[in-house]
Short mmCIF file of C-alpha atoms in Angstrom, two decimals:
data_model
loop_
_atom_site.label_atom_id
_atom_site.label_comp_id
_atom_site.label_asym_id
_atom_site.label_seq_id
_atom_site.Cartn_x
_atom_site.Cartn_y
_atom_site.Cartn_z
CA MET A 1 25.72 -21.01 -14.63
CA ALA A 2 27.10 -23.21 -17.37
CA GLY A 3 24.68 -25.31 -19.38
CA SER A 4 22.45 -25.04 -22.41
CA THR A 5 23.11 -22.56 -25.20
CA THR A 6 19.47 -22.40 -26.29
CA ASP A 7 18.69 -18.81 -27.30
CA GLY A 8 15.50 -16.82 -27.70
CA THR A 9 15.53 -17.08 -31.49
CA ALA A 10 15.72 -20.89 -31.49
CA LEU A 11 12.96 -21.10 -28.92
CA ALA A 12 10.75 -18.68 -30.86
CA GLU A 13 11.15 -20.75 -34.01
CA MET A 14 10.12 -23.90 -32.15
CA ILE A 15 7.03 -22.27 -30.65
CA LEU A 16 5.97 -20.71 -33.95
CA ALA A 17 6.33 -24.09 -35.66
CA GLN A 18 4.15 -25.95 -33.17
CA GLY A 19 1.47 -23.25 -32.79
CA HIS A 20 0.00 -21.80 -29.63
CA SER A 21 -2.20 -23.45 -27.01
CA SER A 22 -5.94 -23.73 -27.64
CA TYR A 23 -6.70 -23.29 -23.95
CA ALA A 24 -8.69 -20.15 -23.04
CA PRO A 25 -9.56 -19.30 -26.69
CA TRP A 26 -10.89 -15.87 -25.65
CA LEU A 27 -7.38 -14.73 -24.67
CA ASP A 28 -5.97 -12.30 -27.24
CA ARG A 29 -2.62 -13.82 -28.13
CA GLY A 30 -1.95 -11.40 -30.98
CA PRO A 31 0.52 -9.11 -29.13
CA HIS A 32 2.29 -12.12 -27.65
CA LEU A 33 2.59 -13.84 -31.01
CA ASP A 34 3.89 -10.63 -32.57
CA LEU A 35 6.60 -10.32 -29.95
CA VAL A 36 7.74 -13.91 -30.50
CA GLU A 37 7.68 -13.45 -34.29
CA ARG A 38 9.96 -10.43 -33.85
CA ARG A 39 12.32 -12.65 -31.83
CA ALA A 40 12.13 -10.14 -28.97
CA LEU A 41 12.75 -12.69 -26.21
CA PRO A 42 15.64 -12.11 -23.78
CA GLU A 43 19.04 -13.25 -24.98
CA VAL A 44 21.66 -14.87 -22.79
CA ARG A 45 23.64 -11.64 -22.38
CA ALA A 46 20.60 -9.43 -21.70
CA GLU A 47 21.27 -6.89 -18.92
CA ALA A 48 18.07 -7.81 -17.06
CA TRP A 49 19.28 -11.43 -16.93
CA ARG A 50 22.94 -10.81 -16.21
CA HIS A 51 22.94 -13.03 -13.09
CA THR A 52 20.57 -15.70 -14.42
CA ASN A 53 21.24 -17.76 -17.53
CA VAL A 54 17.89 -17.49 -19.31
CA ALA A 55 19.04 -20.22 -21.73
CA ARG A 56 18.72 -22.78 -18.94
CA TRP A 57 15.07 -21.77 -18.48
CA TYR A 58 14.52 -21.99 -22.24
CA GLN A 59 15.92 -25.51 -22.09
CA ALA A 60 13.30 -26.41 -19.46
CA ILE A 61 10.64 -25.37 -21.99
CA LEU A 62 12.16 -27.57 -24.67
CA GLU A 63 12.45 -30.52 -22.32
CA GLY A 64 8.85 -30.22 -21.11
CA SER A 65 9.70 -32.58 -18.27
CA GLU A 66 7.26 -31.33 -15.62
CA PRO A 67 4.79 -34.06 -14.55
CA ALA A 68 1.18 -33.44 -15.52
CA ARG A 69 -1.47 -32.74 -12.88
CA GLU A 70 -5.13 -33.61 -13.21
CA ALA A 71 -7.09 -30.68 -11.76
CA HIS A 72 -7.04 -27.33 -9.99
CA ARG A 73 -6.45 -27.58 -6.26
CA ILE A 74 -7.96 -24.43 -4.78
CA GLU A 75 -9.87 -23.55 -1.63
CA ASN A 76 -12.02 -20.42 -1.48
CA PRO A 77 -14.81 -18.94 0.66
CA ALA A 78 -18.30 -19.31 -0.81
CA GLU A 79 -18.68 -15.57 -1.34
CA VAL A 80 -15.57 -15.39 -3.56
CA GLU A 81 -15.98 -16.15 -7.27
CA VAL A 82 -13.37 -18.46 -8.80
CA VAL A 83 -13.56 -19.17 -12.54
CA ASP A 84 -11.44 -21.43 -14.74
CA PHE A 85 -9.84 -19.61 -17.67
CA ALA A 86 -11.54 -22.14 -19.97
CA ASP A 87 -14.90 -20.59 -18.97
CA PRO A 88 -16.07 -17.58 -21.06
CA ARG A 89 -16.87 -15.85 -17.76
CA ALA A 90 -13.10 -15.46 -17.28
CA ALA A 91 -13.04 -13.25 -20.37
CA GLU A 92 -15.56 -10.93 -18.68
CA LEU A 93 -13.35 -10.71 -15.60
CA GLN A 94 -10.32 -10.03 -17.77
CA GLU A 95 -12.27 -7.15 -19.31
CA GLN A 96 -13.09 -5.84 -15.83
CA ARG A 97 -9.40 -5.89 -14.98
CA GLY A 98 -8.80 -3.03 -17.41
CA GLU A 99 -5.38 -2.47 -18.91
CA GLU A 100 -2.60 -4.94 -18.24
CA THR A 101 -0.74 -4.54 -14.99
CA TYR A 102 2.65 -4.82 -16.74
CA ARG A 103 4.23 -3.87 -20.07
CA LEU A 104 4.69 -6.88 -22.31
CA THR A 105 7.75 -5.36 -23.95
CA ALA A 106 9.38 -5.09 -20.52
CA GLN A 107 8.33 -8.63 -19.55
CA PRO A 108 8.69 -10.53 -22.83
CA ILE A 109 8.66 -14.03 -21.39
CA ALA A 110 5.02 -13.38 -20.49
CA ALA A 111 4.44 -13.87 -24.23
CA LEU A 112 5.58 -17.46 -23.86
CA ASN A 113 3.16 -17.88 -20.97
CA ALA A 114 0.25 -16.80 -23.19
CA LEU A 115 1.24 -19.01 -26.12
CA LEU A 116 1.89 -22.10 -23.99
CA LEU A 117 -0.84 -21.48 -21.39
CA GLY A 118 -2.44 -24.62 -20.00
CA ALA A 119 -4.18 -23.56 -16.78
CA GLY A 120 -5.61 -20.39 -15.29
CA ILE A 121 -8.09 -19.08 -12.74
CA ALA A 122 -9.78 -15.73 -12.24
CA ILE A 123 -10.68 -14.72 -8.69
CA ARG A 124 -13.19 -11.96 -7.92
CA VAL A 125 -13.85 -10.69 -4.41
CA PRO A 126 -17.17 -8.76 -4.42
CA ALA A 127 -17.38 -5.17 -3.26
CA GLY A 128 -17.59 -4.81 0.51
CA CYS A 129 -16.78 -8.49 1.15
CA ALA A 130 -14.65 -9.16 4.21
CA ALA A 131 -13.90 -12.88 3.91
CA ARG A 132 -12.80 -14.59 7.11
CA GLU A 133 -11.14 -17.49 5.31
CA PRO A 134 -8.35 -17.11 2.75
CA VAL A 135 -8.24 -18.20 -0.85
CA ARG A 136 -5.58 -20.92 -1.12
CA ILE A 137 -3.97 -21.94 -4.39
CA PHE A 138 -2.36 -25.33 -3.93
CA ASP A 139 -1.72 -26.28 -7.54
CA LEU A 140 -2.76 -25.65 -11.14
CA PRO A 141 -2.65 -28.49 -13.68
CA ALA A 142 -0.11 -27.22 -16.22
CA ALA A 143 3.42 -25.93 -16.57
CA TYR A 144 2.24 -22.49 -17.80
CA GLN A 145 -0.28 -20.83 -15.52
CA ARG A 146 -2.17 -17.57 -15.03
CA VAL A 147 -3.96 -16.19 -12.00
CA LEU A 148 -6.09 -13.06 -12.15
CA VAL A 149 -7.24 -11.50 -8.87
CA ILE A 150 -9.73 -8.63 -8.72
CA ILE A 151 -10.47 -7.09 -5.34
CA GLU A 152 -13.53 -4.90 -5.75
CA PRO A 153 -14.02 -1.63 -3.80
CA ASP A 154 -13.76 -1.94 0.00
CA ALA A 155 -13.36 -5.74 -0.14
CA ARG A 156 -10.79 -7.52 2.05
CA ILE A 157 -9.26 -10.99 1.76
CA GLU A 158 -6.10 -13.05 2.15
CA LEU A 159 -4.55 -15.03 -0.71
CA ILE A 160 -2.08 -17.83 -0.03
CA GLU A 161 0.01 -19.43 -2.77
CA GLU A 162 1.17 -22.80 -1.48
CA PRO A 163 4.33 -24.47 -2.83
CA SER A 164 3.80 -25.71 -6.38
CA THR A 165 5.97 -26.56 -9.36
CA TYR A 166 5.55 -24.78 -12.68
CA THR A 167 7.66 -23.49 -15.52
CA HIS A 168 6.01 -20.06 -15.56
CA ARG A 169 3.25 -18.55 -13.44
CA LEU A 170 1.81 -15.11 -14.13
CA VAL A 171 -0.24 -13.49 -11.37
CA GLU A 172 -2.11 -10.24 -11.98
CA VAL A 173 -3.69 -8.41 -9.04
CA VAL A 174 -6.00 -5.41 -9.23
CA VAL A 175 -7.07 -3.82 -5.95
CA ARG A 176 -9.93 -1.36 -6.46
CA PRO A 177 -10.42 1.79 -4.31
CA GLY A 178 -10.50 1.01 -0.61
CA GLY A 179 -9.82 -2.69 -1.19
CA GLN A 180 -7.25 -4.74 0.69
CA LEU A 181 -5.32 -7.89 -0.22
CA VAL A 182 -2.94 -9.72 2.09
CA HIS A 183 -0.87 -12.01 -0.12
CA ARG A 184 1.31 -14.85 1.17
CA ARG A 185 3.65 -16.82 -1.10
CA LEU A 186 5.77 -19.82 -0.14
CA GLN A 187 8.30 -21.09 -2.68
CA ALA A 188 9.75 -24.38 -1.51
CA ALA A 189 13.20 -25.70 -2.39
CA SER A 190 13.03 -27.32 -5.81
CA SER A 191 15.12 -29.00 -8.49
CA HIS A 192 13.05 -27.31 -11.23
CA ARG A 193 13.71 -24.20 -13.31
CA GLU A 194 10.92 -21.73 -12.65
CA CYS A 195 10.02 -18.15 -13.52
CA SER A 196 7.12 -16.12 -12.19
CA LEU A 197 5.70 -12.66 -12.79
CA LEU A 198 3.60 -10.94 -10.14
CA ALA A 199 2.06 -7.64 -11.25
CA ILE A 200 -0.08 -5.48 -8.96
CA ARG A 201 -2.13 -2.35 -9.54
CA ALA A 202 -3.33 -0.59 -6.39
CA GLU A 203 -5.96 2.09 -6.95
CA ALA A 204 -7.01 4.96 -4.66
CA ARG A 205 -6.73 4.12 -0.96
CA ALA A 206 -6.13 0.47 -1.82
CA CYS A 207 -3.78 -1.66 0.29
CA TYR A 208 -1.69 -4.54 -0.96
CA GLU A 209 0.65 -6.50 1.32
CA LEU A 210 2.98 -9.25 0.11
CA SER A 211 5.01 -11.60 2.29
CA GLN A 212 7.12 -14.15 0.43
CA LEU A 213 9.54 -16.84 1.56
CA SER A 214 11.72 -18.44 -1.12
CA LEU A 215 14.02 -21.40 -0.63
CA GLY A 216 15.54 -21.40 -4.11
CA SER A 217 15.59 -23.97 -6.89
CA ASP A 218 17.83 -25.12 -9.70
CA LEU A 219 16.83 -21.79 -11.26
CA ARG A 220 14.14 -19.49 -9.89
CA ARG A 221 13.36 -16.01 -11.17
CA ASN A 222 10.77 -13.75 -9.51
CA ASP A 223 9.69 -10.56 -11.27
CA ILE A 224 7.45 -8.36 -9.11
CA ILE A 225 5.93 -5.13 -10.41
CA ALA A 226 3.74 -2.97 -8.17
CA THR A 227 2.02 0.16 -9.45
CA LEU A 228 0.46 2.67 -7.08
CA ALA A 229 -2.07 4.00 -9.58
CA GLY A 230 -4.45 5.89 -7.27
CA ASN A 231 -4.15 8.57 -4.63
CA ALA A 232 -3.02 7.37 -1.20
CA ALA A 233 -2.44 3.78 -2.32
CA ASN A 234 -0.37 1.62 0.02
CA VAL A 235 1.93 -1.26 -1.02
CA SER A 236 4.11 -3.35 1.28
CA LEU A 237 6.52 -5.95 -0.14
CA ARG A 238 8.30 -8.23 2.32
CA GLY A 239 10.59 -11.00 1.18
CA ALA A 240 12.91 -13.51 2.81
CA TRP A 241 15.04 -16.22 1.27
CA ARG A 242 17.28 -18.99 2.51
CA LEU A 243 19.42 -20.79 -0.06
CA ASP A 244 21.84 -23.69 0.20
CA GLU A 245 23.65 -26.20 -2.02
CA SER A 246 23.81 -24.72 -5.56
CA ARG A 247 20.30 -23.25 -5.60
CA HIS A 248 19.61 -20.03 -7.45
CA LEU A 249 17.17 -17.18 -6.81
CA ASP A 250 16.86 -13.97 -8.83
CA ASN A 251 14.44 -11.32 -7.52
CA GLN A 252 13.73 -8.36 -9.83
CA ILE A 253 11.35 -5.92 -8.15
CA ALA A 254 9.99 -2.58 -9.31
CA VAL A 255 7.58 -0.22 -7.52
CA HIS A 256 6.04 2.58 -9.57
CA HIS A 257 4.40 5.56 -7.83
CA GLN A 258 2.07 7.10 -10.42
CA ALA A 259 -0.31 9.09 -8.19
CA PRO A 260 0.10 11.48 -5.23
CA GLY A 261 0.24 10.43 -1.61
CA GLY A 262 1.22 6.80 -2.10
CA THR A 263 3.24 4.81 0.43
CA SER A 264 5.45 1.84 -0.41
CA ARG A 265 7.69 -0.27 1.80
CA GLN A 266 10.13 -2.89 0.56
CA THR A 267 11.88 -5.04 3.17
CA TYR A 268 14.09 -8.01 2.22
CA ARG A 269 16.31 -10.37 4.17
CA GLY A 270 18.31 -13.20 2.62
CA VAL A 271 20.84 -15.87 3.55
CA ALA A 272 22.96 -17.81 1.06
CA ALA A 273 25.03 -20.90 1.93
CA GLY A 274 26.88 -23.59 -0.01
CA ARG A 275 27.44 -22.56 -3.62
CA SER A 276 24.09 -20.81 -3.94
CA ARG A 277 23.44 -17.49 -5.65
CA ALA A 278 20.92 -14.84 -4.60
CA VAL A 279 20.05 -11.68 -6.52
CA LEU A 280 17.94 -8.70 -5.44
CA ASN A 281 17.43 -5.80 -7.80
CA GLY A 282 14.94 -3.42 -6.18
CA ARG A 283 13.69 -0.31 -7.93
CA ILE A 284 11.56 2.66 -6.89
CA GLU A 285 10.21 5.05 -9.52
CA ILE A 286 8.35 8.25 -8.66
CA ALA A 287 6.49 9.63 -11.69
CA PRO A 288 5.97 13.32 -12.43
CA GLY A 289 3.00 14.52 -10.41
CA ALA A 290 3.27 11.77 -7.79
CA GLN A 291 3.93 14.34 -5.09
CA GLN A 292 4.03 13.43 -1.39
CA SER A 293 5.00 9.87 -2.21
CA ASP A 294 6.73 8.02 0.61
CA ALA A 295 8.90 5.06 -0.46
CA THR A 296 11.61 2.97 1.21
CA LEU A 297 13.66 -0.05 0.21
CA ASN A 298 15.83 -1.94 2.67
CA THR A 299 17.69 -5.19 2.06
CA LYS A 300 20.15 -7.01 4.31
CA ASN A 301 21.89 -10.23 3.32
CA LEU A 302 24.13 -12.80 4.96
CA LEU A 303 26.76 -15.01 3.35
CA ALA A 304 26.84 -18.30 5.27
CA SER A 305 29.74 -19.76 3.26
CA ASP A 306 32.79 -18.56 1.36
CA THR A 307 31.44 -19.93 -1.93
CA ALA A 308 27.94 -18.40 -1.90
CA GLU A 309 27.15 -15.27 -3.93
CA ILE A 310 24.77 -12.39 -3.22
CA TYR A 311 24.09 -9.44 -5.51
CA ALA A 312 22.00 -6.60 -4.07
CA LYS A 313 21.27 -3.46 -6.05
CA PRO A 314 18.72 -0.79 -5.00
CA GLU A 315 17.69 1.89 -7.50
CA LEU A 316 15.81 5.20 -7.26
CA GLU A 317 14.34 7.19 -10.13
CA ILE A 318 12.51 10.34 -8.98
CA TYR A 319 10.66 12.87 -11.14
CA ALA A 320 8.79 14.76 -8.39
CA ASN A 321 10.17 17.23 -5.86
CA ASP A 322 7.96 16.70 -2.79
CA VAL A 323 8.71 13.12 -1.81
CA LYS A 324 10.33 10.99 0.89
CA CYS A 325 12.51 8.19 -0.50
CA SER A 326 15.30 6.07 0.94
CA HIS A 327 17.13 2.86 0.17
CA GLY A 328 19.84 0.74 1.70
CA ALA A 329 21.60 -2.56 0.99
CA THR A 330 24.13 -4.58 3.00
CA VAL A 331 25.89 -7.92 2.55
CA GLY A 332 27.86 -9.48 5.39
CA ALA A 333 28.76 -12.66 7.22
CA ILE A 334 26.85 -14.42 10.00
CA ASP A 335 27.68 -12.77 13.32
CA ALA A 336 30.12 -15.11 15.08
CA GLU A 337 29.54 -13.42 18.44
CA ALA A 338 25.79 -13.98 18.21
CA VAL A 339 26.34 -17.66 17.41
CA ASN A 340 28.77 -17.93 20.32
CA TYR A 341 26.15 -16.40 22.62
CA PHE A 342 23.82 -19.31 21.86
CA ARG A 343 26.63 -21.83 22.30
CA THR A 344 27.50 -20.52 25.77
CA ARG A 345 23.96 -21.53 26.74
CA GLY A 346 24.44 -25.16 25.77
CA ILE A 347 23.19 -24.98 22.17
CA ASP A 348 25.28 -26.79 19.54
CA GLU A 349 26.75 -24.74 16.67
CA HIS A 350 24.42 -26.05 13.95
CA THR A 351 21.32 -25.21 15.99
CA ALA A 352 22.79 -21.86 17.03
CA ARG A 353 23.38 -20.84 13.43
CA ALA A 354 19.87 -21.98 12.46
CA LEU A 355 18.34 -19.89 15.27
CA PHE A 356 20.34 -16.86 14.23
CA VAL A 357 19.26 -17.23 10.58
CA ARG A 358 15.62 -17.68 11.52
CA GLY A 359 15.68 -14.56 13.68
CA PHE A 360 17.38 -12.61 10.90
CA LEU A 361 14.70 -13.62 8.35
CA ARG A 362 11.97 -12.71 10.83
CA GLU A 363 13.09 -9.09 10.45
CA ALA A 364 11.37 -9.21 7.06
CA ILE A 365 8.47 -11.53 7.98
CA ASP A 366 7.74 -10.08 11.40
CA ASP A 367 4.03 -10.88 11.73
CA PRO A 368 3.73 -14.10 13.83
CA ASP A 369 0.75 -15.51 11.91
CA THR A 370 2.45 -14.90 8.59
CA ALA A 371 5.73 -16.35 9.82
CA GLN A 372 3.89 -19.48 10.91
CA THR A 373 2.04 -19.74 7.59
CA LEU A 374 5.35 -19.53 5.71
CA GLY A 375 7.19 -21.91 8.02
CA LEU A 376 9.49 -19.46 9.81
CA ILE A 377 7.96 -20.49 13.14
CA GLN A 378 8.02 -24.17 13.90
#
């Protein structure tokens, strides 16, 4: 990961000198500005960034080389409200969101998102709505983007994030009691340096389901934070990745059980080839009082070349005594016998390996409709 030596202090000085964005003037940038003034951005040797050179992402900010887009590209059912962050109505929806779904001090690069913000949308699904068509986000017209999603009580919908380039995208999701969100994300192979933060709060009896396929980029970092904030909340996180060449993907995922009776499932499958690097740090935290929580984390990874790298680290932190928790992580090579099985049936080696990889990734993305949406079924 050799490259730029740009550090957080130098970047903070540049941003403070040029001033923050005037987009979405209702957004309170005070806490974000304070963090940058205190030079509290991640440094190159920060533990949370040990496998990803954050200086290379900082350099992408300085270069500002992403091509400009002209307008939002979004599709949504008529019954779903979609508001541009430039509209004062978005401030009302932000107020309805309640407290932030993440801690800024734990996610400091979100401060840069606020200060450089150029595009954002707020999505509200009315109470009791059961939309038949999904909301699709194709593109937002800036390098720094925000998406706010509020699922009101007993509403149900699907959200699909199509492939799009950005420098930083922040997605906040609030699922009210009895609500349900099925969330699909496809991250295409890219030559860009991208970071994203997805933060979810699931309230009582709410269900949130994420399926994500990532193909890596020059540098891609995904931070995912899910909080089970209400009794009997249910969160499912499914991720698959397939990397080649020298692409890089860093997944940092944390699930916080804060209320009793919550269920969380984390399932990840990844394949790295060429000189690529994949990282999965998955964390489960059970808070005091979150009794009868049920949480699992399972990740399996394949090295498809001798020069690829995979780092998988599951973590558990439990402060309650009546819980069910488990985790497991494996890294291995592609099964030569399985590939040979395909070859004995007249399939060439390249196709055989591709079939094996696709089947392996389908262990994470097992729903046929979702697999087709994300391109795992041709």
